[in-house]
Amino acid sequence: MEQGSGFSTSSTHSQFSRAYLARNLILAYQSFGVVYGDLSTSPLYVYSSIFDEKLRKYRTEEVVFGAFSLIFWTCTLIPLLKYVFIVLSADDNGEGGIFALYSLLCRHAKLSLLPNQQAADEELSAYKYGPSSHAVAPSQLKRFLERHKTLRTILLLVVLFGACMVIGDGVLTPAISVLSAISGLQFTEAKLTNGELLLIACAILVGLFALQHCGTHKVAFIFAPIVIIWLLSIFSVGLYNVIHWNPRIICAISPHYIIKFLRVTGKDGWLSLGGVLLAIAGTEAMFADLGHFTALSIRLAFAFVIYPCLVVQYMGQAAFLSKNLDLFPNSFYDSIPEPVFWPVFVIATLAAIVGSQAVITATFSIVKQCHALGCFPRVKVVHTSKHIYGQVYIPEINWILMVFTLSVTIGFQDTRLIGNAYGLACMAVMFTTTFLMALVIVFVWQKSILLAAPFLIFFWSIEAVYLSAAIIKVPEGGWVPLVLSAIFMIVMFVWHYGTRKKYYFDLHNKVSLKWLLGLGPSLGIVRVPGIGLIYSELATGVPAIFSHFVTNLPAFHKVLVFVCVKSVPVPYVSPEERFLIGRVCPRPYRMYRCIVRYGYKDIQKDDGNFENQLMLNIAEFIQMEAEEPQFSSSESSTVDGRMAVISTRSIQSSLSLIVSGHEEVGTSNSIYSSKSATLQSLRSVYEDENPILRRRHVRFQLSPSPSMDPRVREELMDLIQAKDAGVAYIMGHSYVKARRSSSYLKKLVIDIGYSFLRKNCRGPSVALNIPHISLIEVGMIYYV
């Protein structure tokens, strides 16, 4: 029996291992089309960027060998050693990228600048990902950073700078990839002019951006085969060139040739490093796109396919150039044997489009994450894939990127100048990642500073050399990513500054709960049937907007819910943990608080079910409060009570409400449930002006339960009757202005910059998917 049991266990383990390996192999295959499109197309322009006008005077075999040696060791040390073996291990619940590192740091050290954070957020399952921060005593460095807000602000600015450079990549990658791919036409029998090539490139770019709304998933199934065929093509061409032109190129793997290269070329060789770093452009995508795959699948794809193919291709081009020293300007296409030129040209153009697509998608994701941090204006976010969560399309950003990309392409018309800009953007992102990774080693992995310091010094010293070469070329195109970053950084800073000032105004002008308690359960006005959802950014207290209603209106809804939709520093919040429910004022007031939490990669979708979910969560809270004394021990013991996480799983099993309903094609549930003749008459007009959505029209009934507390039964009945009467959404229509005593700079930022962004971005009601016909907005001026 024991032997049989052991055999069964080993067999199950073997099956699990095979299934695990098979899954990762499939993901590795899929990653070629999403992750490696940009990196794999770099052979199109690397050698032509290295051997510019200044370096072409050193036309010797030894210099070519040195250039290849530089490329080989750059690809080995940064993508292979740094990213594949180290950085990919620093995931945040499976997510990667600059924001994942920042999120990890914010959770393991108090570095977050998000304003409305609560202790309850730390109980999220995703929050606890990684080693326990309580295992060791906090280091002096950690305490130092936590104590100084200026340093935490600088850290956020570093992260946003890296994000802006990623957006710069989204502008420059399509320009350099497409221009390089079609440049081969200039050397064919057609002999196209520069103007004709530019026209073709612009047409391809416009088509690429115009198709973004379809989403990557529509054509994803052909992406991976395109990149794999491309990799096989460049590997075969590279191997042919090594054998046919100069097999001695294999010796150039020795770093001795790098020393020779720099000794011969001197300052011009150092400046050429700006071209060498283009060989690793696109490396950051391995980490940024980690959420769609696994670390193992990305490691397998790079180590066993991407790395060997790229090394052999660069080796082959170097072998060809060592015997054809006058063919540097278009070395890639010149090195292709004539019989296979056209097939390789076609697949190169397709691979360039695939690489551009992946970077544009990554840009959308970065902008979405910046918005979650409160650092980017509200924009329309469209979820483009049912199968790949987190793949988004942002129309406004798409067209802005297209305008910038076409401007760069038409303005420069030269891959060398665009390459200078592209190299600076890529190296700035890597430099930022190295810095954040060193902090992760100390704060998240809880390793000694003596371990993080060598990592930081080793990789920063390498990247600093490349970065310095790229910075020198700022006048020759390198200024583009700096200008783009400056534009987006100004937008982010102005929005973040204005949003924080508005939040702190709300925080310091909260309604006194003693004043509310003094008014009594009726609040000194008539309480009419219905539910009023009052939206605010405050996670505690009652917003000032509420006092406007109480003092200026003769009636208000019988059930009031203060709703706060906020972001937390985790990638995703599970639906079971999304809602936090609590009570404001004692039970007779029928006032509740609901905090809805989203991660920085979560998407707020309009599924038409929010009102029903809110009803179920509040009803569950009412029952839980009665059954668990720690929430409330008496009628008046709690004024702004303890919040409780309401799990949808527990609701299904313990709730005393009977839920019945059916799906209807239409709009807000509040329109159907409302007894108002005006709302009913507006129903058809509203349906004509809005997209059709499937919403579940639900009715609630109280199940007969003799053991139920009479007070609980009464409160649940009030809740059901209020829901049947209708739901109104109440928001503040705010006007933010600087005080008269403010400095001129502050007035410029708030009165002009922030006001312009607020007027030209999406309204909060649209971003929160609030049905317009049920919305009540209250004007309010904020003097900050």
XYZ file of C-alpha atoms in Angstrom, residues 77-768:
692
model
C 25.120 41.946 -18.948
C 21.907 43.992 -19.085
C 19.078 41.921 -20.617
C 20.424 38.503 -19.614
C 22.123 39.085 -16.265
C 20.222 42.086 -14.893
C 16.697 41.520 -16.192
C 16.371 37.762 -16.737
C 18.195 36.645 -13.599
C 17.478 39.485 -11.135
C 14.788 42.042 -12.024
C 12.157 39.495 -13.163
C 12.174 38.131 -9.594
C 10.854 41.461 -8.243
C 7.254 41.053 -9.390
C 4.234 42.506 -7.616
C 1.568 39.771 -7.525
C 2.849 38.691 -10.950
C 2.969 42.252 -12.339
C 6.123 43.987 -13.528
C 7.336 47.440 -14.545
C 8.319 50.665 -12.801
C 4.967 50.990 -11.018
C 5.187 47.413 -9.702
C 8.523 48.236 -8.046
C 7.112 51.486 -6.628
C 4.014 49.665 -5.358
C 6.179 47.070 -3.576
C 8.213 49.845 -1.957
C 5.082 51.717 -0.821
C 3.748 48.618 0.916
C 6.963 47.518 2.620
C 7.943 51.050 3.630
C 5.640 54.011 4.230
C 6.584 55.818 1.032
C 3.158 56.261 -0.575
C 1.794 59.746 -1.251
C -1.741 58.549 -2.029
C -3.844 60.664 0.349
C -6.775 58.500 1.527
C -4.977 55.323 2.611
C -6.285 53.283 5.572
C -5.030 50.532 7.851
C -7.749 48.267 6.395
C -5.970 48.385 3.016
C -3.075 46.470 4.552
C -5.402 43.499 5.118
C -5.840 42.961 1.366
C -4.438 39.617 0.274
C -2.497 41.253 -2.593
C -1.034 43.768 -0.112
C 0.747 41.018 1.796
C 2.563 39.689 -1.283
C 6.279 39.097 -0.708
C 8.302 38.659 2.502
C 6.719 39.865 5.711
C 7.895 43.349 6.595
C 7.550 42.511 10.295
C 10.203 39.809 10.161
C 13.095 42.182 10.765
C 13.537 45.534 12.483
C 13.270 48.533 10.146
C 16.634 49.755 8.872
C 17.959 53.271 9.421
C 17.599 53.967 5.696
C 13.938 52.968 5.801
C 13.218 55.173 8.830
C 15.097 58.056 7.179
C 13.010 57.863 3.976
C 9.732 57.478 5.875
C 10.489 60.512 8.037
C 11.204 62.963 5.196
C 8.283 63.775 2.908
C 10.617 65.584 0.486
C 12.499 62.335 -0.196
C 9.231 60.457 -0.764
C 8.182 63.187 -3.212
C 11.529 62.877 -5.030
C 11.008 59.102 -5.261
C 7.574 59.649 -6.847
C 9.095 62.162 -9.293
C 11.758 59.588 -10.260
C 9.017 57.022 -10.926
C 7.001 59.530 -12.972
C 10.138 60.508 -14.917
C 10.638 56.839 -15.807
C 6.972 56.615 -16.807
C 7.334 59.698 -19.041
C 10.339 58.120 -20.739
C 8.231 54.989 -21.403
C 5.654 57.282 -23.048
C 8.569 58.723 -25.049
C 9.354 55.167 -26.177
C 5.758 54.928 -27.391
C 6.434 57.900 -29.685
C 9.923 56.946 -30.905
C 9.660 53.156 -31.344
C 7.088 53.232 -34.167
C 9.050 56.005 -35.923
C 12.459 54.295 -35.902
C 11.145 50.746 -36.435
C 8.949 51.536 -39.463
C 11.483 53.925 -41.062
C 14.288 51.367 -40.649
C 12.155 48.510 -41.994
C 11.154 50.288 -45.223
C 14.585 51.883 -45.792
C 15.512 48.755 -47.755
C 13.350 50.018 -50.620
C 15.871 52.791 -51.212
C 18.494 50.293 -52.322
C 16.324 48.108 -54.570
C 15.665 48.479 -58.270
C 12.739 50.783 -57.469
C 15.201 53.418 -56.106
C 12.537 55.279 -54.125
C 13.345 58.832 -53.057
C 13.403 60.010 -49.450
C 10.062 61.756 -49.932
C 8.383 58.611 -51.248
C 9.807 56.528 -48.383
C 8.550 59.109 -45.901
C 5.072 58.982 -47.413
C 4.972 55.166 -47.136
C 6.228 55.303 -43.526
C 3.584 57.888 -42.564
C 0.835 55.810 -44.194
C 1.906 52.714 -42.222
C 2.057 54.725 -38.966
C -1.380 56.281 -39.480
C -2.794 52.806 -40.191
C -1.079 51.410 -37.083
C -2.580 54.031 -34.761
C -5.968 53.952 -36.486
C -6.292 50.219 -35.746
C -5.438 50.547 -32.041
C -9.106 50.630 -31.041
C -9.449 47.026 -32.228
C -7.106 45.896 -29.462
C -4.047 43.674 -29.671
C -6.111 40.523 -29.149
C -7.790 40.844 -32.571
C -4.538 40.134 -34.391
C -2.453 38.648 -31.566
C -2.638 35.148 -33.002
C -0.500 36.234 -35.990
C 1.966 38.297 -33.932
C 3.944 35.440 -32.407
C 4.448 33.578 -35.740
C 5.613 36.827 -37.406
C 8.283 37.428 -34.754
C 9.361 33.756 -34.763
C 9.717 33.761 -38.576
C 11.632 37.028 -38.264
C 13.974 35.539 -35.634
C 14.594 32.429 -37.732
C 15.281 34.667 -40.746
C 17.852 36.867 -39.003
C 19.443 33.827 -37.350
C 19.819 32.072 -40.725
C 21.125 35.189 -42.489
C 23.545 35.840 -39.617
C 24.857 32.271 -39.636
C 25.282 32.396 -43.427
C 27.256 35.669 -43.182
C 29.546 34.316 -40.457
C 30.404 31.218 -42.528
C 30.553 33.010 -45.886
C 32.343 36.244 -44.993
C 34.505 35.933 -41.883
C 34.340 32.998 -39.402
C 37.039 34.752 -37.317
C 34.311 37.032 -35.945
C 33.683 34.411 -33.240
C 36.953 35.529 -31.616
C 35.422 38.988 -31.086
C 33.384 37.590 -28.177
C 36.515 38.245 -26.117
C 36.225 41.563 -24.211
C 39.823 42.243 -25.249
C 38.415 43.623 -28.522
C 36.403 46.261 -26.569
C 39.658 47.637 -25.149
C 41.192 47.682 -28.635
C 38.094 49.425 -30.023
C 38.168 52.210 -27.417
C 41.961 52.621 -27.703
C 41.771 53.091 -31.468
C 38.604 55.230 -31.665
C 38.991 57.280 -28.454
C 36.272 59.899 -27.898
C 34.477 58.979 -31.137
C 34.225 55.381 -29.890
C 32.722 56.556 -26.616
C 30.129 58.631 -28.481
C 29.250 55.580 -30.597
C 28.011 53.828 -27.431
C 24.756 55.713 -27.992
C 24.273 53.422 -31.000
C 25.381 50.287 -29.121
C 22.677 50.726 -26.488
C 20.020 50.488 -29.229
C 20.838 46.759 -29.285
C 19.057 46.454 -25.925
C 16.227 48.904 -26.661
C 12.992 47.156 -25.761
C 14.523 45.166 -22.899
C 12.263 46.899 -20.355
C 9.270 45.245 -22.062
C 10.381 41.904 -20.568
C 9.636 43.281 -17.124
C 6.804 45.692 -17.984
C 4.712 42.969 -19.706
C 5.322 40.362 -17.002
C 1.681 40.486 -15.891
C 0.472 38.816 -19.100
C 2.931 35.917 -18.770
C 5.161 34.297 -16.136
C 8.765 35.003 -15.221
C 9.761 31.481 -16.283
C 8.128 31.783 -19.724
C 9.894 35.098 -20.417
C 13.208 33.667 -19.213
C 12.833 30.601 -21.444
C 11.954 32.696 -24.497
C 14.881 35.083 -24.044
C 17.600 32.643 -22.984
C 16.891 29.930 -25.561
C 15.562 31.855 -28.583
C 15.898 35.669 -28.493
C 19.448 35.885 -27.135
C 21.030 33.277 -29.492
C 19.227 34.677 -32.560
C 20.258 38.266 -31.852
C 23.868 37.364 -31.062
C 24.220 35.334 -34.283
C 22.596 38.132 -36.334
C 24.909 40.819 -34.904
C 27.861 38.480 -35.422
C 26.826 37.902 -39.046
C 26.433 41.622 -39.782
C 29.870 42.268 -38.265
C 31.389 39.479 -40.399
C 29.829 41.044 -43.517
C 30.982 44.579 -42.614
C 34.531 43.429 -41.844
C 34.861 42.515 -45.544
C 32.632 45.324 -46.902
C 33.848 48.404 -45.068
C 31.989 50.874 -47.316
C 28.459 49.485 -46.693
C 27.750 50.808 -43.186
C 24.743 53.099 -43.929
C 22.388 50.201 -44.774
C 24.321 47.262 -43.377
C 21.326 45.067 -42.517
C 19.725 44.953 -45.962
C 23.098 44.890 -47.743
C 24.070 41.787 -45.736
C 20.999 39.837 -46.899
C 21.685 37.428 -49.799
C 19.844 38.687 -52.898
C 17.549 35.622 -53.395
C 15.897 36.115 -49.968
C 15.862 39.932 -49.895
C 12.137 40.462 -50.543
C 10.850 37.808 -48.105
C 13.104 39.245 -45.371
C 12.002 42.800 -46.233
C 8.312 41.892 -45.915
C 8.777 40.049 -42.624
C 10.978 42.931 -41.318
C 8.193 45.445 -42.008
C 5.615 43.228 -40.285
C 7.956 42.654 -37.306
C 8.484 46.437 -36.989
C 4.707 46.938 -36.841
C 4.389 44.190 -34.198
C 7.158 45.777 -32.105
C 5.505 49.183 -32.358
C 2.126 47.733 -31.363
C 3.541 46.237 -28.152
C 5.164 49.529 -27.087
C 1.998 51.554 -27.807
C -0.051 49.107 -25.695
C 2.519 49.431 -22.884
C 2.147 53.237 -23.087
C -1.608 52.971 -22.564
C -0.991 50.790 -19.512
C 1.513 53.286 -18.052
C -0.925 56.199 -18.470
C -3.660 54.140 -16.777
C -1.332 53.468 -13.818
C -0.351 57.149 -13.573
C -4.048 58.017 -13.357
C -4.505 55.463 -10.543
C -1.740 57.263 -8.615
C -3.614 60.544 -9.028
C -0.933 61.840 -11.387
C -2.773 61.996 -14.705
C -6.062 63.606 -15.799
C -9.105 61.363 -16.231
C -9.144 59.779 -19.692
C -11.368 57.234 -21.396
C -10.041 53.718 -20.770
C -11.386 50.927 -22.973
C -10.738 47.301 -22.044
C -9.921 45.654 -25.393
C -9.614 41.969 -24.485
C -11.883 39.526 -22.663
C -9.018 37.065 -22.333
C -6.007 39.251 -21.431
C -6.951 41.343 -18.395
C -5.291 44.737 -18.252
C -4.991 45.290 -22.011
C -6.431 48.758 -22.568
C -6.913 51.395 -25.250
C -6.993 55.135 -24.485
C -8.286 57.149 -27.486
C -6.940 60.563 -26.413
C -3.437 59.223 -25.754
C -3.500 57.219 -28.998
C -4.071 60.308 -31.156
C -1.558 62.389 -29.183
C 1.054 59.647 -29.718
C 0.224 59.540 -33.441
C 0.704 63.305 -33.823
C 4.035 63.199 -31.967
C 5.236 60.132 -33.903
C 4.378 61.660 -37.292
C 6.048 64.925 -36.209
C 9.259 63.082 -35.271
C 9.204 61.013 -38.482
C 8.596 63.983 -40.788
C 10.855 66.314 -38.811
C 13.951 64.075 -38.696
C 13.535 61.687 -41.672
C 16.729 60.033 -40.406
C 16.941 56.888 -38.275
C 20.299 58.019 -36.862
C 18.787 61.151 -35.269
C 15.710 59.269 -34.072
C 18.075 56.581 -32.727
C 19.839 59.190 -30.590
C 16.491 60.152 -29.046
C 15.361 56.547 -28.670
C 18.595 55.460 -26.982
C 18.363 58.218 -24.371
C 14.752 57.311 -23.543
C 15.520 53.575 -23.173
C 18.606 54.081 -21.023
C 16.806 56.563 -18.752
C 14.127 53.925 -18.050
C 16.766 51.262 -17.308
C 18.677 53.666 -15.054
C 15.478 54.321 -13.081
C 14.695 50.589 -12.837
C 18.182 49.861 -11.435
C 17.703 52.483 -8.702
C 14.251 51.196 -7.698
C 15.499 47.605 -7.828
C 18.272 48.425 -5.336
C 15.629 49.810 -2.940
C 13.522 46.654 -3.435
C 16.512 44.471 -2.493
C 16.790 46.360 0.819
C 13.150 47.071 1.756
C 11.203 44.212 0.127
C 13.672 41.340 -0.020
C 15.113 42.557 3.315
C 18.708 42.021 2.262
C 21.682 43.955 3.512
C 22.671 47.283 1.971
C 26.034 45.604 1.389
C 24.264 43.362 -1.146
C 22.213 46.121 -2.789
C 25.171 48.513 -3.110
C 27.283 46.250 -5.409
C 24.184 45.654 -7.602
C 23.563 49.414 -7.857
C 27.212 50.353 -8.422
C 27.894 47.596 -10.977
C 24.888 48.227 -13.228
C 24.803 51.998 -12.732
C 28.463 52.234 -13.757
C 27.684 50.373 -17.005
C 24.474 52.282 -17.686
C 26.059 55.632 -16.761
C 28.652 55.194 -19.531
C 25.911 54.593 -22.093
C 23.717 57.350 -20.646
C 26.573 59.858 -20.841
C 27.130 58.984 -24.518
C 23.400 59.414 -25.169
C 23.259 62.759 -23.310
C 26.122 64.136 -25.433
C 23.861 63.626 -28.451
C 21.043 65.759 -27.034
C 21.616 68.465 -29.711
C 21.450 65.751 -32.419
C 17.951 64.464 -31.706
C 18.433 63.459 -28.066
C 16.370 66.459 -26.973
C 13.134 64.849 -28.171
C 12.521 62.468 -25.204
C 13.547 65.246 -22.800
C 10.968 67.628 -24.295
C 8.284 64.915 -24.362
C 9.075 63.992 -20.747
C 8.982 67.646 -19.710
C 5.504 68.071 -21.301
C 4.062 64.977 -19.622
C 5.817 65.711 -16.304
C 4.287 69.218 -16.226
C 0.832 67.746 -16.913
C 1.337 65.107 -14.193
C 2.699 67.593 -11.643
C -0.088 70.152 -12.210
C -2.808 67.500 -11.974
C -1.284 65.843 -8.884
C -0.740 69.186 -7.142
C -4.276 70.438 -7.867
C -5.883 67.130 -6.873
C -3.995 67.000 -3.569
C -4.874 70.629 -2.736
C -8.544 69.888 -3.429
C -8.409 66.751 -1.261
C -6.827 68.591 1.675
C -9.458 71.349 1.385
C -12.150 68.660 1.737
C -10.247 67.072 4.613
C -9.948 70.341 6.573
C -13.544 71.397 5.916
C -15.354 68.218 6.915
C -18.804 68.527 8.455
C -18.755 68.249 12.239
C -20.373 65.006 13.359
C -21.464 66.748 16.574
C -23.468 69.167 14.414
C -25.115 66.230 12.586
C -25.915 64.493 15.866
C -27.415 67.727 17.153
C -29.819 67.832 14.204
C -31.251 64.422 15.132
C -32.130 61.455 12.877
C -34.280 63.642 10.598
C -31.301 66.046 10.074
C -33.787 68.893 10.581
C -35.345 68.292 7.159
C -37.884 65.941 5.586
C -36.425 62.502 4.796
C -38.113 61.260 1.597
C -38.042 57.672 0.233
C -34.981 56.756 -1.824
C -31.227 56.223 -1.588
C -28.786 59.103 -1.984
C -25.229 58.102 -2.993
C -22.943 61.005 -2.076
C -19.577 60.714 -3.831
C -16.466 62.077 -2.181
C -12.720 61.419 -2.111
C -12.791 61.315 1.691
C -12.411 57.872 3.262
C -13.432 59.246 6.672
C -15.751 61.998 7.812
C -18.611 63.779 6.029
C -17.736 66.047 3.061
C -18.575 69.752 3.098
C -20.887 69.279 0.110
C -23.372 67.506 2.409
C -23.866 70.604 4.560
C -24.894 72.513 1.399
C -27.794 70.106 0.961
C -28.880 70.054 4.581
C -28.891 73.844 4.865
C -30.359 74.700 1.430
C -32.796 71.912 0.564
C -36.053 71.139 2.381
C -35.815 67.368 1.898
C -33.267 64.601 1.508
C -33.224 60.836 0.921
C -34.122 58.490 3.749
C -31.004 56.341 3.216
C -27.670 58.087 2.650
C -24.464 56.383 1.545
C -21.149 58.251 1.386
C -19.224 56.560 -1.446
C -15.455 56.849 -1.849
C -13.827 55.242 -4.905
C -10.079 55.062 -4.335
C -6.863 53.424 -5.546
C -4.621 51.261 -3.376
C -0.947 50.382 -4.064
C -1.602 46.845 -5.339
C -2.106 45.777 -8.978
C -5.525 44.167 -8.479
C -8.156 44.004 -5.738
C -10.258 40.845 -5.807
C -14.063 41.374 -6.011
C -14.410 39.681 -2.608
C -12.301 42.423 -0.992
C -13.418 45.422 -3.016
C -16.101 46.855 -0.693
C -15.554 48.340 2.761
C -18.840 49.142 4.515
C -19.353 51.153 7.693
C -21.877 53.322 9.500
C -21.920 57.110 9.857
C -23.843 58.250 12.947
C -26.077 55.885 14.987
C -28.565 53.437 13.429
C -31.685 55.712 13.311
C -29.881 58.117 10.967
C -29.691 55.469 8.175
C -26.342 56.857 7.039
C -23.604 54.519 5.765
C -20.152 54.708 4.251
C -18.963 52.586 1.312
C -15.336 52.566 0.183
C -14.744 50.922 -3.197
C -11.100 49.938 -3.708
C -9.282 49.400 -7.004
C -5.687 48.435 -7.776
C -3.481 50.428 -10.143
C -4.147 47.931 -12.973
C -7.836 47.352 -12.234
C -10.389 48.599 -14.742
C -13.638 50.159 -13.551
C -16.132 48.576 -15.907
C -19.736 49.683 -16.253
C -21.543 46.381 -15.720
C -24.740 48.071 -14.478
C -24.693 46.106 -11.253
C -23.167 48.577 -8.782
C -26.444 49.537 -7.079
C -27.376 45.893 -6.491
C -23.919 45.040 -5.147
C -24.056 48.050 -2.842
C -27.494 46.995 -1.525
C -26.290 43.469 -0.800
C -23.133 44.707 0.920
C -24.981 47.185 3.165
C -27.588 44.543 4.064
C -24.845 42.097 4.960
C -23.122 44.753 7.069
C -26.364 45.463 8.987
C -26.698 41.772 9.857
C -23.009 41.374 10.643
C -23.112 44.395 12.937
C -25.985 42.877 14.927
C -24.298 39.467 15.206
C -20.745 40.648 15.970
C -20.545 42.946 19.012
C -17.154 44.397 18.080
C -18.806 46.508 15.360
C -21.391 48.171 17.582
C -22.284 47.591 21.209
C -25.137 50.103 21.528
C -27.290 52.533 19.605
C -25.049 55.516 20.135
C -21.657 54.052 20.942
C -20.263 54.641 17.472
C -20.449 57.908 15.598
C -18.275 57.110 12.573
C -18.017 53.380 13.066
C -15.605 50.628 12.202
C -15.424 49.559 8.549
C -15.953 45.930 7.547
C -14.858 44.059 4.425
C -17.971 42.405 3.006
C -17.158 39.300 0.967
C -19.514 38.410 -1.859
C -19.048 34.759 -0.933
C -20.382 35.299 2.570
C -23.322 37.286 1.185
C -24.537 34.321 -0.812
C -24.656 32.073 2.232
C -25.846 34.275 5.093
C -28.008 37.071 3.709
C -31.677 37.248 4.684
C -32.649 39.081 1.490
C -34.367 37.195 -1.322
C -32.975 38.413 -4.651
C -35.097 38.007 -7.761
C -34.509 39.582 -11.115
C -33.914 39.335 -14.818
C -31.612 40.905 -17.363
C -32.937 43.920 -19.192
C -31.433 45.847 -22.045
C -31.459 49.430 -20.897
C -29.945 51.940 -18.614
C -29.845 52.678 -14.930
C -31.814 50.524 -12.523
C -32.844 53.707 -10.772
C -34.846 54.744 -13.852
C -36.845 51.529 -13.819
C -37.318 51.434 -10.064
C -38.164 55.113 -9.705
C -41.799 56.104 -9.138
C -41.094 59.551 -10.566
C -43.194 60.290 -13.657
C -40.529 62.718 -14.870
C -37.819 60.068 -14.776
C -40.085 57.579 -16.528
C -40.838 60.112 -19.293
C -37.123 60.779 -19.801
C -36.374 57.058 -20.048
C -36.857 56.720 -23.819
C -34.812 59.858 -24.537
C -31.965 58.580 -22.376
C -31.977 55.173 -24.106
C -31.682 56.856 -27.508
C -28.603 58.830 -26.454
C -26.701 56.081 -24.662
C -25.146 52.776 -25.715
C -27.224 49.703 -24.951
C -26.076 47.848 -21.865
C -27.316 44.627 -20.336
C -28.301 45.407 -16.762
C -29.836 43.088 -14.232
C -33.118 44.504 -12.939
C -33.303 43.194 -9.380
C -35.995 43.255 -6.719
C -35.212 42.570 -3.069
C -37.494 40.953 -0.487
C -36.927 40.146 3.151
C -37.037 36.449 3.980
C -39.316 35.465 6.910
C -37.079 34.823 9.897
C -38.668 34.854 13.391
C -35.260 34.984 15.090
C -34.203 38.232 13.399
C -33.660 41.255 15.636
C -36.647 43.636 15.143
C -34.303 46.611 14.734
C -32.367 44.787 12.018
C -35.606 43.826 10.256
C -36.808 47.425 10.373
C -33.516 48.740 8.990
C -33.468 46.162 6.186
C -37.072 47.007 5.263
C -36.161 50.717 5.111
C -33.231 49.826 2.831
C -35.438 47.752 0.477
C -38.154 50.412 0.319
C -35.542 53.105 -0.374
C -34.085 51.013 -3.215
C -37.541 50.522 -4.732
C -38.135 54.286 -4.556
C -35.016 54.998 -6.602
C -31.328 55.858 -6.366
C -29.811 59.312 -6.877
C -26.095 60.004 -7.365
C -24.874 63.228 -5.759
C -21.515 64.804 -6.647
C -19.826 68.129 -6.210
C -19.224 70.190 -9.352
C -16.077 71.848 -8.071
C -14.286 74.986 -9.177
C -10.754 75.100 -7.777
C -9.154 78.536 -7.439
C -6.001 79.806 -5.762
C -6.414 82.154 -2.804
C -5.835 85.847 -3.454
C -2.791 85.762 -1.185
C -1.192 82.913 -3.193
C 2.029 83.393 -5.126
C 1.951 84.133 -8.859
C 3.327 80.635 -9.623
C 0.588 78.945 -7.590
C -2.083 81.017 -9.338
C -0.584 80.030 -12.691
C -0.633 76.327 -11.758
C -4.133 76.264 -10.203
C -6.098 78.959 -12.053
C -4.713 78.248 -15.523
C -2.996 74.838 -15.632
C -5.259 72.762 -13.371
C -8.450 74.501 -14.558
C -7.520 73.825 -18.193
C -6.893 70.128 -17.485
C -10.165 69.757 -15.538
C -12.191 71.372 -18.319
C -10.622 69.202 -21.021
C -10.545 65.800 -19.310
C -13.415 63.425 -18.620
C -15.804 64.425 -15.857
C -15.736 62.399 -12.622
C -19.289 61.172 -13.195
C -18.344 59.739 -16.593
C -15.152 58.157 -15.238
C -17.160 56.510 -12.436
